XYZ file of C-alpha atoms in Angstrom:
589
model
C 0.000 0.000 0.000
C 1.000 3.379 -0.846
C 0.264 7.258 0.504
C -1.679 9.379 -2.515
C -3.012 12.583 -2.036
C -5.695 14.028 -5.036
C -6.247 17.846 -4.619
C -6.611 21.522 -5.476
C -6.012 24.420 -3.860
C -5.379 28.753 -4.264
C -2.380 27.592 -6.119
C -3.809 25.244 -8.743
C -7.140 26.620 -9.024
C -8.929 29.928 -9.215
C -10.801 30.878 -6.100
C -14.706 30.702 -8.475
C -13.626 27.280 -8.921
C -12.186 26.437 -5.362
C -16.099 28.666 -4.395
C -17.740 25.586 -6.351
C -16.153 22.242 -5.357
C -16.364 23.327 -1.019
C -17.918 20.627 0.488
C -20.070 21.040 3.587
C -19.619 18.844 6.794
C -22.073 15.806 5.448
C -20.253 15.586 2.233
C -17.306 15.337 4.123
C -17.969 12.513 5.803
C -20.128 10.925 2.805
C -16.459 11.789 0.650
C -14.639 9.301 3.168
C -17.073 7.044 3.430
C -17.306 6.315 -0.635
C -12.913 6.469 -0.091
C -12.570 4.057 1.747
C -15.459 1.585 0.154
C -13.890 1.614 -3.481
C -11.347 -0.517 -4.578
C -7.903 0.776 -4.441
C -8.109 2.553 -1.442
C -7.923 1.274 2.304
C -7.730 4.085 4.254
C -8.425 7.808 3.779
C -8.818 11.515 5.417
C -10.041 14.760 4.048
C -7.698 18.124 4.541
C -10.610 20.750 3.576
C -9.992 24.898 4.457
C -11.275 27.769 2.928
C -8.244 27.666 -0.006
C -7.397 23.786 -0.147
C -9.560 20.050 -0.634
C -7.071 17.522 -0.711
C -8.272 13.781 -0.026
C -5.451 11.536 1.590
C -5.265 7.583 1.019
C -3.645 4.721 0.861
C -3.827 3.108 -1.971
C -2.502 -0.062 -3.675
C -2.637 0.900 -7.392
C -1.264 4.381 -8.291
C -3.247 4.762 -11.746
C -6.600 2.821 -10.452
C -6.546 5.437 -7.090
C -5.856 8.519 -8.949
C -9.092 7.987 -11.271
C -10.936 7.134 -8.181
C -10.087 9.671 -6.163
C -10.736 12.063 -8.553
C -13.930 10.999 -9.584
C -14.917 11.141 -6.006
C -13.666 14.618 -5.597
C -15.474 15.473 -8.280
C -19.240 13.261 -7.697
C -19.329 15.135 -3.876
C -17.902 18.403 -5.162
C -20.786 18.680 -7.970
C -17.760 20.195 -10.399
C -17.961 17.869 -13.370
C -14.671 16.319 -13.607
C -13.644 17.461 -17.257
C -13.702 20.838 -15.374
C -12.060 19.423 -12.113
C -9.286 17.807 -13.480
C -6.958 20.509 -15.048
C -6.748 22.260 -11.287
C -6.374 18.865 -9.697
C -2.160 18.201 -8.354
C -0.987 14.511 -7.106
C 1.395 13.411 -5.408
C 2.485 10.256 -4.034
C 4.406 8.220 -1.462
C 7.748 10.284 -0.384
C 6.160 13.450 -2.508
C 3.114 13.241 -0.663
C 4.390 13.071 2.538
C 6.556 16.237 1.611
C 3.675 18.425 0.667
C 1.793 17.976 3.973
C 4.754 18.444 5.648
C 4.786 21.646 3.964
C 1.298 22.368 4.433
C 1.389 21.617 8.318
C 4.353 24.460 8.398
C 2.874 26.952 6.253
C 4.827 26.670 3.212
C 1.764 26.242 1.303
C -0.329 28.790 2.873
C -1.959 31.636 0.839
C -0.451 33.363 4.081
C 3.351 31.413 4.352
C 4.023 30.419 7.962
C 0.439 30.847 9.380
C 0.024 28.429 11.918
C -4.116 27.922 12.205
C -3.656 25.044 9.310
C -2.473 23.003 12.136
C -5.280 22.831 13.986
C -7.701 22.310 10.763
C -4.869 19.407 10.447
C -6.266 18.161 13.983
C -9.404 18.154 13.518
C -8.963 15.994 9.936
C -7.302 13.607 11.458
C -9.853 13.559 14.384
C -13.098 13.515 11.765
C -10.744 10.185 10.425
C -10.097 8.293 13.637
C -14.081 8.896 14.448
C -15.285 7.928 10.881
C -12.738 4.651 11.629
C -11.489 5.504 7.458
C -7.903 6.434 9.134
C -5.584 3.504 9.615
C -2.283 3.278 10.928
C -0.559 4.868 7.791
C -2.394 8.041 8.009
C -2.824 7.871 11.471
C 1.024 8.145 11.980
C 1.562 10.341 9.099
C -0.982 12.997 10.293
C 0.295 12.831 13.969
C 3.721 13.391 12.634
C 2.686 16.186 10.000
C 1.479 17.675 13.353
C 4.973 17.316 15.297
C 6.647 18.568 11.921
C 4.476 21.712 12.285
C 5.013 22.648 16.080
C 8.911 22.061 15.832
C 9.006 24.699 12.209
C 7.571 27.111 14.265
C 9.359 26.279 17.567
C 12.985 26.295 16.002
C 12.295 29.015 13.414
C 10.970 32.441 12.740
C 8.481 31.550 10.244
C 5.993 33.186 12.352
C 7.656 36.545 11.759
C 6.524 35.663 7.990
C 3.433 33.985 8.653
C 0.650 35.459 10.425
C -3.732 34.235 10.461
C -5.637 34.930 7.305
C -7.384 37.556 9.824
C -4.242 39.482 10.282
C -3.481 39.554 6.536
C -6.591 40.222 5.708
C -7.418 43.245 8.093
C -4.148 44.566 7.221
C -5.659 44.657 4.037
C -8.389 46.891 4.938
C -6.046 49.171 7.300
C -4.692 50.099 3.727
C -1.097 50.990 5.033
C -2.174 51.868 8.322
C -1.125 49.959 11.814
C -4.048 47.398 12.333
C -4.494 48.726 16.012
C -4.198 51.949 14.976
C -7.163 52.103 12.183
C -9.235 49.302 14.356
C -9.094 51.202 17.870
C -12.366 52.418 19.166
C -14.342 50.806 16.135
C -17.290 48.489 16.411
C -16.980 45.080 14.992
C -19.597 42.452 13.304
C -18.465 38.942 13.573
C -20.763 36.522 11.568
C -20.155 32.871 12.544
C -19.090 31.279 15.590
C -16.536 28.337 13.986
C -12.928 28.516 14.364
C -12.328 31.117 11.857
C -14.965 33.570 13.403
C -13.564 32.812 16.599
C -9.769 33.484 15.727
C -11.343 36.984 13.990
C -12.931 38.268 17.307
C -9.894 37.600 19.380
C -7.725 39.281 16.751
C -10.214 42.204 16.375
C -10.666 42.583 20.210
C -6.653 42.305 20.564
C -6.724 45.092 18.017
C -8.267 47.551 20.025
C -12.032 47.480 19.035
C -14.517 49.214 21.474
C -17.331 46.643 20.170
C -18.102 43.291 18.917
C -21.262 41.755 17.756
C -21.756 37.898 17.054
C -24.123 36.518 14.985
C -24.969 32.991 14.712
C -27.248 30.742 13.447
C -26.931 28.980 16.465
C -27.437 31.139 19.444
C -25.804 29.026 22.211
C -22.485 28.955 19.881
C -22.726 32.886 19.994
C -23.056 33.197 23.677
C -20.551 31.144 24.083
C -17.954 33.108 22.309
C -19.138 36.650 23.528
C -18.762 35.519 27.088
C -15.523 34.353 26.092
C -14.778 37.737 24.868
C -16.404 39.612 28.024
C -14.836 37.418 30.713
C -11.132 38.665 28.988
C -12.315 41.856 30.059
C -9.320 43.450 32.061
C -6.732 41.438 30.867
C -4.753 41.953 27.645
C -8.224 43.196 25.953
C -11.228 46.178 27.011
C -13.575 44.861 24.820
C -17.712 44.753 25.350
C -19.015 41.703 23.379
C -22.671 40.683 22.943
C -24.744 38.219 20.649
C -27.251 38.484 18.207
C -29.681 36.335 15.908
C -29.086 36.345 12.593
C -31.683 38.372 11.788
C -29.978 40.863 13.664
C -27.290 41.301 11.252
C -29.505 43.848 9.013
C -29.739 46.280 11.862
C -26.082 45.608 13.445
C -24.218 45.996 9.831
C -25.907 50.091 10.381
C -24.009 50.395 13.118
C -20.619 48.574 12.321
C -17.496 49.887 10.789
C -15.908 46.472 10.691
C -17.842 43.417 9.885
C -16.342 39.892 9.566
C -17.788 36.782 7.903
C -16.908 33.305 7.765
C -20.256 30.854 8.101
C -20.634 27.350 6.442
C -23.808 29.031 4.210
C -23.941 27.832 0.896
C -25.466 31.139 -0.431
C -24.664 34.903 0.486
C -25.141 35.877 3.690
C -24.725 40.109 3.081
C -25.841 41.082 -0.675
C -25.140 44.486 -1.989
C -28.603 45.600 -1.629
C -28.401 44.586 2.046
C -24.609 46.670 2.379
C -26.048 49.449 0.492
C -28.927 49.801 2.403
C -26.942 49.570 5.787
C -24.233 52.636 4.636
C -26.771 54.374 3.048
C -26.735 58.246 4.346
C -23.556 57.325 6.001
C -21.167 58.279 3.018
C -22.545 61.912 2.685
C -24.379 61.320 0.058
C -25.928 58.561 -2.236
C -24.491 55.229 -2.363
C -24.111 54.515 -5.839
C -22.484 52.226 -7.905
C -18.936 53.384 -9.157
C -19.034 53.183 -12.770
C -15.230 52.655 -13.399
C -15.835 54.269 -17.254
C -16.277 57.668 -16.206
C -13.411 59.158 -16.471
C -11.983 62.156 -14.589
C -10.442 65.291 -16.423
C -6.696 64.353 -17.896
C -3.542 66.255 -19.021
C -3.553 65.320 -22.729
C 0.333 64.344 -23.889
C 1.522 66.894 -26.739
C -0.071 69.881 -27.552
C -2.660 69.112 -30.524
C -5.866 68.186 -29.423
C -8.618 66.683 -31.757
C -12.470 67.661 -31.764
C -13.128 64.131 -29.791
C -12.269 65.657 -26.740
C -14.724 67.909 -24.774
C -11.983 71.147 -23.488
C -12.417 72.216 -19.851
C -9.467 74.892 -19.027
C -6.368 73.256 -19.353
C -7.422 69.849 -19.309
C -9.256 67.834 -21.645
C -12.123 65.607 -21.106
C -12.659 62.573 -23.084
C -16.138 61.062 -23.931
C -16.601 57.800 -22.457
C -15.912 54.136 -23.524
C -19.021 52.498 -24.463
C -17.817 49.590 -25.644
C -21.054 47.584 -26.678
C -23.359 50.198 -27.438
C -22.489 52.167 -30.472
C -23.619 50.002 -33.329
C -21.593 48.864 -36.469
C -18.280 50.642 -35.367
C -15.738 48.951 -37.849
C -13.145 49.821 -34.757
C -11.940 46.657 -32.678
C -12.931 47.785 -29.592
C -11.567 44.966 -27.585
C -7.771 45.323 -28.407
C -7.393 49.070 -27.512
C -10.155 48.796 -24.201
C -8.913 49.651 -20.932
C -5.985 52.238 -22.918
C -5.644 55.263 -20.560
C -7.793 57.809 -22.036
C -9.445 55.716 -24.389
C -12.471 57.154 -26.590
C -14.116 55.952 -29.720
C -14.250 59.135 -31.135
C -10.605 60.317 -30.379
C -7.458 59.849 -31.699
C -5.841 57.125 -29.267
C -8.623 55.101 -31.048
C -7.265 55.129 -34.579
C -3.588 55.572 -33.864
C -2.078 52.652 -36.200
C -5.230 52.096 -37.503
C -4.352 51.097 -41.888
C -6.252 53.397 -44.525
C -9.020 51.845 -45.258
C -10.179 50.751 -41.574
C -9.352 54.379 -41.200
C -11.835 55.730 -43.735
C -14.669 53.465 -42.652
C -14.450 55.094 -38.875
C -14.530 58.779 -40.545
C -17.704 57.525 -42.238
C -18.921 56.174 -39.234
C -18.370 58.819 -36.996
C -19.618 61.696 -39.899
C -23.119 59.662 -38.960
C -22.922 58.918 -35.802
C -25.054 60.958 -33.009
C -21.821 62.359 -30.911
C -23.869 64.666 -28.658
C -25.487 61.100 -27.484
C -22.178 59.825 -26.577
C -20.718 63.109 -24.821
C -20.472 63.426 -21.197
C -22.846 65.052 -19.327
C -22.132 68.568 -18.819
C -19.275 68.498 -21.602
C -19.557 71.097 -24.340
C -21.433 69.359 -27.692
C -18.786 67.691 -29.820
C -18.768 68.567 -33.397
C -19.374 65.175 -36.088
C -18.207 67.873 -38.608
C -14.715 68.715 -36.935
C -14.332 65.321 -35.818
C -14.703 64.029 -39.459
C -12.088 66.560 -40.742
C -9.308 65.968 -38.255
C -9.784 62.356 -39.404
C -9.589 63.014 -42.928
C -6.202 64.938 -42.336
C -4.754 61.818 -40.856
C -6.373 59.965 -44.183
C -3.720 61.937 -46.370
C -0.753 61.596 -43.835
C -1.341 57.628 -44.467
C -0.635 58.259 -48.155
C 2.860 58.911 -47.166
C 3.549 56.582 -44.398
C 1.331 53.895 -44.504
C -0.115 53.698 -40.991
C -0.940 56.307 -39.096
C 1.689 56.859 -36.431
C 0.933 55.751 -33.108
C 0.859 58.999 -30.822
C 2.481 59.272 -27.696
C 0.720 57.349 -24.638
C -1.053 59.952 -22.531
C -0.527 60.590 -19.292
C -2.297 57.938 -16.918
C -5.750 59.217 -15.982
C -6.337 59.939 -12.229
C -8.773 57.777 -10.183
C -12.116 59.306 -9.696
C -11.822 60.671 -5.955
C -13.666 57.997 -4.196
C -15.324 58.953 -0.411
C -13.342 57.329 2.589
C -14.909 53.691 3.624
C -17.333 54.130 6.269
C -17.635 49.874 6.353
C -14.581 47.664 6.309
C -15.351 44.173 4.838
C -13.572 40.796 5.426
C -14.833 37.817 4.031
C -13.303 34.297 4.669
C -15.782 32.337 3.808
C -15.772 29.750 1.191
C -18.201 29.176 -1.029
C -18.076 33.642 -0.109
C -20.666 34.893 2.451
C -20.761 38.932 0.873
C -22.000 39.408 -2.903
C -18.600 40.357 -4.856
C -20.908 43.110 -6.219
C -19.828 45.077 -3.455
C -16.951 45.894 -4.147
C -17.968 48.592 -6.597
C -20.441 50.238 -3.831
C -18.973 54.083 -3.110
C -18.202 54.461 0.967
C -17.118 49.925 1.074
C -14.308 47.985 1.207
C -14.339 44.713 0.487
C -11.290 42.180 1.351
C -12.323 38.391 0.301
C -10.226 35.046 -0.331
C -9.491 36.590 -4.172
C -8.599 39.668 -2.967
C -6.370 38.216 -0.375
C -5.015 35.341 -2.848
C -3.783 38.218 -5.357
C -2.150 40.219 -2.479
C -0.161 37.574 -0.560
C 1.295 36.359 -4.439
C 3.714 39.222 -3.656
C 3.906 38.849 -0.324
C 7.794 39.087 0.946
C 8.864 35.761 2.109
C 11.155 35.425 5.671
C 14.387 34.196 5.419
C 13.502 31.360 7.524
C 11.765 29.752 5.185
C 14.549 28.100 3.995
C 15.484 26.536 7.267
C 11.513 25.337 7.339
C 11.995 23.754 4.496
C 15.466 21.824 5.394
C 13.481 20.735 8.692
C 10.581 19.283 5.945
C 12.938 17.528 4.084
C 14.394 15.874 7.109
C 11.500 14.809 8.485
C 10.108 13.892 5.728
C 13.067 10.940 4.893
C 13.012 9.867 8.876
C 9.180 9.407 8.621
C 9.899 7.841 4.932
C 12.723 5.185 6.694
C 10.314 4.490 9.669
C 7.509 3.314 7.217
C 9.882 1.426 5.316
C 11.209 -0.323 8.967
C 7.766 -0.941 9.832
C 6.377 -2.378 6.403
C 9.428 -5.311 7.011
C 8.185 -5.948 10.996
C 5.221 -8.041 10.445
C 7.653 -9.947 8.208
C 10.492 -10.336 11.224
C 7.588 -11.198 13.974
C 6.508 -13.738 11.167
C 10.149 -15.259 11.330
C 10.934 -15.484 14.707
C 7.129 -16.872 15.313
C 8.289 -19.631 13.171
C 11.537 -20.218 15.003
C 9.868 -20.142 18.072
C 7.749 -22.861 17.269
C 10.035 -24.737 15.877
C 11.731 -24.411 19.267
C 8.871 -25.805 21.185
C 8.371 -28.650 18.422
C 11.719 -29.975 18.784
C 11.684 -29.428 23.037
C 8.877 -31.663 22.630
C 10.582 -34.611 20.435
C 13.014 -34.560 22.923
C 11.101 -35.152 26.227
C 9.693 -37.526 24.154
C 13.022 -39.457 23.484
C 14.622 -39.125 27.345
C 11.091 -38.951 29.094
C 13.680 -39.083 32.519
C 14.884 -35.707 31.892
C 14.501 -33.305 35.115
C 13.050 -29.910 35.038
C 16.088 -28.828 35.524
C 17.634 -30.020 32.717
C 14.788 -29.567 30.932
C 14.560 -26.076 31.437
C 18.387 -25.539 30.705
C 18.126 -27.771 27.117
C 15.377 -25.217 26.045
C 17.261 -21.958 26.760
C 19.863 -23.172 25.451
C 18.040 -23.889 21.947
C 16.370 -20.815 22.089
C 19.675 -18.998 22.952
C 21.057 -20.258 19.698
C 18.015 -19.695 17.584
C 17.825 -16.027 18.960
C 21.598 -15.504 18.151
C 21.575 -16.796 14.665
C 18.392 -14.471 13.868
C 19.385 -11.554 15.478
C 21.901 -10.051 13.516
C 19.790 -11.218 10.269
C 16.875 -9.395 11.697
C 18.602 -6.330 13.135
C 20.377 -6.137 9.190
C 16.972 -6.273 7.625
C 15.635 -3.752 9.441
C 18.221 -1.269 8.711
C 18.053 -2.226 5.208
C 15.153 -1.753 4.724
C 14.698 1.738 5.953
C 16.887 2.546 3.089
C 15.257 3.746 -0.190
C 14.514 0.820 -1.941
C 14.942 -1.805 0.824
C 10.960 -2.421 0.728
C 12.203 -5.803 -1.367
C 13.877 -6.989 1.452
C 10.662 -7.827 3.689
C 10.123 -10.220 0.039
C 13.329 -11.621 0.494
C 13.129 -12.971 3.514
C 10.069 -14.169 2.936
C 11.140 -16.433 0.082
C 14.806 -17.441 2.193
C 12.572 -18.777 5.149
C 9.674 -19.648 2.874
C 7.555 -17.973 5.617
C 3.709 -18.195 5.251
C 2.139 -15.265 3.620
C -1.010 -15.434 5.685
C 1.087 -15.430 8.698
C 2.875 -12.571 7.540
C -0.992 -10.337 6.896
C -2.369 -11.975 10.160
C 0.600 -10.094 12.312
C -0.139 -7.037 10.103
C -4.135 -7.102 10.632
C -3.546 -7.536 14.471
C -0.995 -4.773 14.659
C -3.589 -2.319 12.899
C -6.584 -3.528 15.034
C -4.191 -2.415 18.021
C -3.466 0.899 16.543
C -6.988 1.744 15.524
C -8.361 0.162 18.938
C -5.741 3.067 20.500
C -6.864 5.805 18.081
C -10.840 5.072 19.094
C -9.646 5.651 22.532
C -8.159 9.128 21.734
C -11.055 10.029 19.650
């Protein structure tokens, strides 16, 4: 049997898809359940966070537990596996053992060296042990992954790189500033009561908040937390905390300038309707939708300017994109959308345009109803003008070719947007808060995307390196200690055999001098087991230290063949050792 691991994470896939294959706590178990019931796999466990689903098992075809592993993935997931499959990574054996490893010291965090994936590690290989799918293989190699984790950040400074998706996340929103210096005195909305909401409220009350709200769908989980919160009161946090229903959250997001969401929901929790409504009047003004193609006034580059652009003092103003609305425009408005101070009317529309594409835009613009396209409160633009200025550039093709490409404008200045009046953090996977939010004037959203895309550039410590020399050591000591234990049932098998052989030929001989004493008796057989113990210990002891070696798993085979020992003897020591180690494991669990 062999360790496989089938999975996809914020590395291999993009968060909409990671969104769509979360699995809830049923599927979860119903995932393991199906694991361990098909074919090539006889044990398994299930690492799922907001940014990772990887399914652990041991397996005794590579080829036959791949496809079955990731048809699973895909059945509970409900992402059709044509679309699974090119964000799906394996690994196997030593490889596989070196990514969680990795994983359990943060190396593979969206946030490297955060330590919380240790305790979702914990409670995966507790969900195992009680679902009884978790044998001694994963058993050992979880526990260890564990040990591995504790020790990276014990003997290294990763946590000066690493810090809780919270932390990253809310220094997202701080925007530059110190988190306990833009959170102090601020009120706080904490939706969810599961580890993640939990580790938010301590971080937010550590931060300095004056206020935090919980709101649960289970009220006793709520209380539980606030209290928490309130009996810290004093020590190294001044914090009031309170709960709420649910359908409190309406009412509380009025009031909050922080609100954090992580909940198991399958559908949103806050729309943008709902986060409108609860900053509305609070932004000075209306909360409308920033439209990002309304453009503020810009320095034109170079001192022509064509009739396209609308002049206010000494700026101009271009007419906006409206890309998909002006009919039978021969221009190819997708390759020049998004250009700084694009217009369809202007010149940065037509620069390098050839002759002929050239002419048919004059045409079309001669026709075209400009004063429909200008910007409000822009002087009228002239078809006539516009038309001419294009014609000129008609006859400089004549001589050139192409029309030259002008020089690239200055960048245009972000519309001045009013200061967030309500921070958003979502960590919540499938998300909790409509994405549509992020365009509402007076909000700031932070979500797993947004986070994902920030920590890609995220400096790394220098102790990572020395985390990942403690991996790879640990990773070939665990590797040599599976090997040592694969060949044991084998060894027990032998010296079973030579012990009854020992007792056989004890009893031929009382057999033969039936006046033997006890005494002698007693000294005949310790001295035949003395010699039988001698002749197979340094045999054994060999074995054992071959085959800890990389490739010594043929060894165990060898001496199964030199001693023709009894395969069924050698599984029956092998079944009984993993009864004892599950029958310990129940006990934990």
């Amino acid at each position: 049997m062999s360790l496989l691991v089938v999975g996809l994470s914020h590395r291999s896939a993009p968060v909409s898809v990671l969104e769509r294959a979360t699995l809830n706590a049923d599927a979860q178990i119903k995932l393991l359940q199906d694991t361990v019931a098909a074919e090539p796999a006889a044990e398994a466990t299930l690492l799922a966070t907001c940014n990772r689903i990887e399914l652990y098992a041991d397996v005794d075809k590579f080829h036959a537990g791949v496809a079955e592993l990731s048809t699973l993935l895909a059945q509970h997931s409900g992402v059709g596996l044509d679309e699974l499959t090119p964000h799906l990574y394996v690994h196997y054996e030593d490889r596989a053992v070196h990514h969680l490893f990795s994983v359990a010291c943060g190396l593979d965090s969206m946030v490297v060296g955060e330590g919380q994936i240790l305790g979702q590690i914990k409670d995966a290989l507790a969900t195992a042990q009680e679902m009884h799918t978790a044998g001694r293989l994963l058993n050992d190699l979880l526990q260890q992954s564990l040990r591995v984790g504790k020790r990276a950040h014990s003997e290294t400074g990763i946590d000066r790189a690493g810090q809780s998706l919270v932390t990253f996340g809310l220094q997202q929103l701080s925007a530059g500033t110190a988190v306990d210096v833009w959170a102090k005195g601020k009120k706080a909305l904490v939706i969810g009561a599961g580890s993640m909401s939990s580790l938010a409220a301590a971080t937010l009350a550590r931060a300095g908040v004056s206020e935090i709200v919980i709101a649960n769908r289970t009220p006793d989980r709520a209380e539980r937390l606030a209290q928490i919160l309130n009996e810290n009161e004093g020590g190294d946090t001044d914090v009031l905390a309170r709960a709420v229903p649910m359908d409190s959250v309406p009412v509380e997001l009025t009031r909050a300038d922080i609100a954090i969401s992580c909940t198991g929901a399958t559908g949103l929790v806050l729309t943008a309707e709902s986060v409108a409504a609860a900053v509305e009047g609070r932004t000075g003004g209306s909360v409308a939708t920033a439209e990002p193609a309304a453009k503020p006034a810009v320095r034109r580059a170079g001192p022509a300017r064509t009739a396209s652009s609308a002049v206010v003092g000494d700026h101009a103003q271009l007419a906006p994109t409206s890309v998909g609305t002006d009919e039978d425009c021969p221009l190819d408005l997708s390759a020049v959308q998004g250009t700084a101070g694009f217009s369809v009317l202007g010149e940065a529309a037509v620069a390098g345009m050839a002759a002929a594409e050239l002419e048919q835009h004059a045409a079309w613009v001669d026709k075209g109803d400009v004063a429909a396209r200008a910007p409000r409160g822009a002087a009228v633009l002239d078809p006539e003008a516009d038309a001419d200025a294009i014609a000129a550039l008609v006859l400089a093709v004549a001589t050139v070719g192409r029309v030259p490409e002008r020089r690239r404008p200055e960048p245009v200045a972000e519309a001045p947007r009013p200061a967030p009046v309500l921070a958003l953090l979502d960590l919540a996977m499938p998300r909790d808060i409509d994405a549509a939010v992020h365009r509402l004037l007076g909000v700031r959203l932070v979500d797993i995307e947004s986070l994902a895309e920030a920590s890609a550039d995220a400096p790394m410590a220098a102790d990572v390196d020395q985390v990942r020399r403690i991996v790879s050591d640990e990773v070939a000591a665990f590797s040599a200690a599976q090997r040592a234990a694969h060949i044991t049932p084998t060894v027990v098998a032998l010296r079973t055999m030579a012990a009854d052989l020992v007792a056989s030929e004890i009893a031929r001989l009382d057999g033969r001098l039936p006046d033997l004493d006890d005494k002698e008796r007693g000294e005949i057989t310790q001295t035949v087991r003395r010699v039988v113990d001698k002749l197979l210990h340094a045999p054994t002891v060999r074995v054992k230290q071959l085959a800890a070696e990389p490739g010594g798993a043929g060894y165990a085979d060898a001496l199964r063949t030199l001693f023709d020992l009894d395969p069924e003897t050698v599984a029956s020591v092998s079944r009984a050792e993993n009864n004892n180690e599950n029958a310990k494991n129940r006990g934990r669990a």
